[in-house]
Amino acid sequence: MKKEVWFGLTIMALVVLSAFVLLPAPSEMTNGHLGLLMLALVVVAIMLGFPTAFTLMGMGMIFAWIAYKSQNPDLAVSQTLDLMVQRAYSVMSNDVLISIPLFVFMGYLIERANLIEKLFKSMHLAMARLPGSLAVATIVTCAIFATATGIVGAVVTLMGLLALPAMLRAGYSVQLSAGAITAGGCLGILIPPSVMLIVYGATAGVSVVKLYAGAFFPGLMLATLYVLYVVIIAKIKPHMAPPMSAEDRIVPLPAFAQVVSKDVSNTVLPGLIGAIKGKRNVAVPMRELLNHLGIALLPALAVAAIMGTIYFKVTAPLPVEAVEGVVAMGGELSETSDDQEAESVSGLSEPEADGLQTPPGTAEVAKVEAAPAAEPAKAPAPAAVSAAAETPVAQGERQPAPMSFWIGLASCAVALAIFYAYFSFVRLEIFKMLLGSFFPLALMILAVLGTIVFGLATPTEAAAMGSLGGLLLAAAYRRLNYVVLRESVYLTAKTSAMVCWLFVGSSIFSAAFALLGGQEIINTWVLGMDLTPVQFMILAQVVIFLLGWPLEWTEIIVIFMPIFIPLLPHFGIDPLFFGLLVALNLQTAFLSPPVAMAAFYLKGVSPPHVTLNQIFAGMLPFMAIQVFAIVLLYIFPAIGMWLPEVLYK
């Protein structure tokens, strides 16, 4: 018998034993206690291997019938069926869930466009000078590809086939190699566009747009912590991550680059410009020189476009409404100052009528006017304000750029100068590899996220744009054919049906749990503990962390989030911030045994000598990093909350 079955039977025995010990006697048992028993039975059934969606649905219908039967036995069956239909319809009418099949379809198309091999090779060469460069390139490639696809199993499997043999050949530790692949492959469930955030938003009633904006920096922080860990380990223990050999760093140069670097200069810009001017009569076609000069200038052109856009944004004239408001305010300041001057002379002041507040700035003007007569020079200040307010209206000129913009521009100029000073023809070839693998994915991801975060499109509309981008990428790399399209559509339909049934089962289960009074018992128990918000947050995250060991993130969100969410208002916790902590916490669900799916994905494609225990051992340090990231996010909430607060005031 499999170990998982024995484990499930052991848990079931413990649940039954706990029920006899903890639950009251049958004569004292209420429906709320039946709700708790239903919750325990669902967890045990899922651990035994029963399908999650249909387990939730079946348990929910059985216990809903029990709840209705205790009230009116004659209507119990019809009320249970009505509940099932209503909950299924509510899921079908949820507009947010439409984006899930579109994002999944985008992911399957990109997976089949065969970009990951080119991306991994170019990233490896670009990071060759870093300690542990192969593992760093693996994490970065996993993060980018997982962000574009969001399919953890596909990313871990592909990187297991591609990166694991390369790392083992280079002498890397099995544990470090396995940990880098599994941890990097799981980043797609956190970094937007993430299906997990959509599921949480639909379950908790939180804006998916705000969740995407909030999860962006925590996701980057977690990926950065992974990279820092690998670099430190490679520095401290070089035998676990040997440096890249000189032979592996060799990048073959095309014929024109060999000629120009030898006869003119090894640096790209001086070499190409000198060859174009005809120095030393370099025999290279002019068209090829101009093409590569254009490629070499792309970073400078991109920086110029970004800084130009920022300049026109920060120096744009004020809107007509804002200018009129400033003028009106200046006029009110003048009139108010005149009235207050007269009142200050007589020593009388009338109260504000109907409790209306004074306009902004009037209080300061009143203080100036109420000053002793020995300071008459302060009286004309409001008139000066009014005159200053009228100046931009008459001229209609652009605003001056702030000093921070010029500092940023100077920093970009210095960075570009350093970049081009070290931009050799070898680096130009690596840059061309990145242009063919990294930048198309990055542009598509930024386009999808940008339209969502800046409010240009809803998540569903952005997902449709991403699906179109996936089609175009697959076509550009000549991978779009009938077989790829058929497989992508089939897998998308399969995944979407699973998510839909999961939501239906979760909705029925939550309704039955509420009917039995289980939520009320949990609320009473938690509130009776008299916890502070910090203590409740720690308790909730510890429970979710422990649940991540036997359960997957989908089950934790759809079963346990409806239990935690109603308690948040009592403790004054923002559901958005709670969701970001949960999203970071649920990274452990893919890396924690015994149900660490990422480990089983990797084991299925790894060499025979790589054992499951070695993979588990390699994942544990990255689990510790995830816990550290949760602590950082809790101590510094601005990591996740700053961007939503800036964009959606």
XYZ file of C-alpha atoms in Angstrom, residues 111 113-125 134-135 137-142 145 153-170 172 177-178 180-182 437 441 601-602 604-607:
55
model
C 5.226 26.926 -23.253
C 6.789 28.244 -28.455
C 10.107 26.653 -27.353
C 11.453 29.885 -25.856
C 12.805 28.437 -22.639
C 15.936 26.850 -24.142
C 17.032 30.104 -25.805
C 16.138 32.077 -22.688
C 18.163 29.804 -20.399
C 21.238 29.843 -22.640
C 21.252 33.626 -23.047
C 20.674 34.192 -19.316
C 23.500 31.798 -18.477
C 25.962 33.661 -20.703
C 24.149 28.511 -13.675
C 21.798 28.354 -10.669
C 20.312 31.825 -14.548
C 18.014 28.930 -13.683
C 16.103 30.985 -11.085
C 15.807 34.013 -13.376
C 14.689 31.864 -16.301
C 12.164 30.056 -14.118
C 8.942 31.761 -17.802
C 4.288 21.806 -13.496
C 5.284 22.795 -17.023
C 8.074 25.154 -15.898
C 9.577 22.714 -13.379
C 9.398 19.867 -15.884
C 11.002 21.818 -18.732
C 13.744 23.254 -16.523
C 14.334 19.802 -15.064
C 15.011 18.522 -18.570
C 17.120 21.528 -19.565
C 18.913 22.955 -16.513
C 19.328 19.975 -14.168
C 21.624 17.949 -16.492
C 23.649 21.091 -17.237
C 24.119 21.873 -13.543
C 25.016 18.286 -12.672
C 27.581 18.192 -15.514
C 29.075 21.442 -14.191
C 26.714 21.567 -8.940
C 20.213 22.328 -8.311
C 16.888 20.807 -7.303
C 16.806 26.327 -7.543
C 14.574 24.643 -10.140
C 11.632 23.904 -7.836
C 14.279 35.217 -26.092
C 8.455 37.682 -23.169
C 7.413 17.018 -11.240
C 11.199 17.261 -11.010
C 9.737 12.487 -13.007
C 12.352 13.979 -15.377
C 15.547 13.771 -13.276
C 18.287 11.126 -13.666
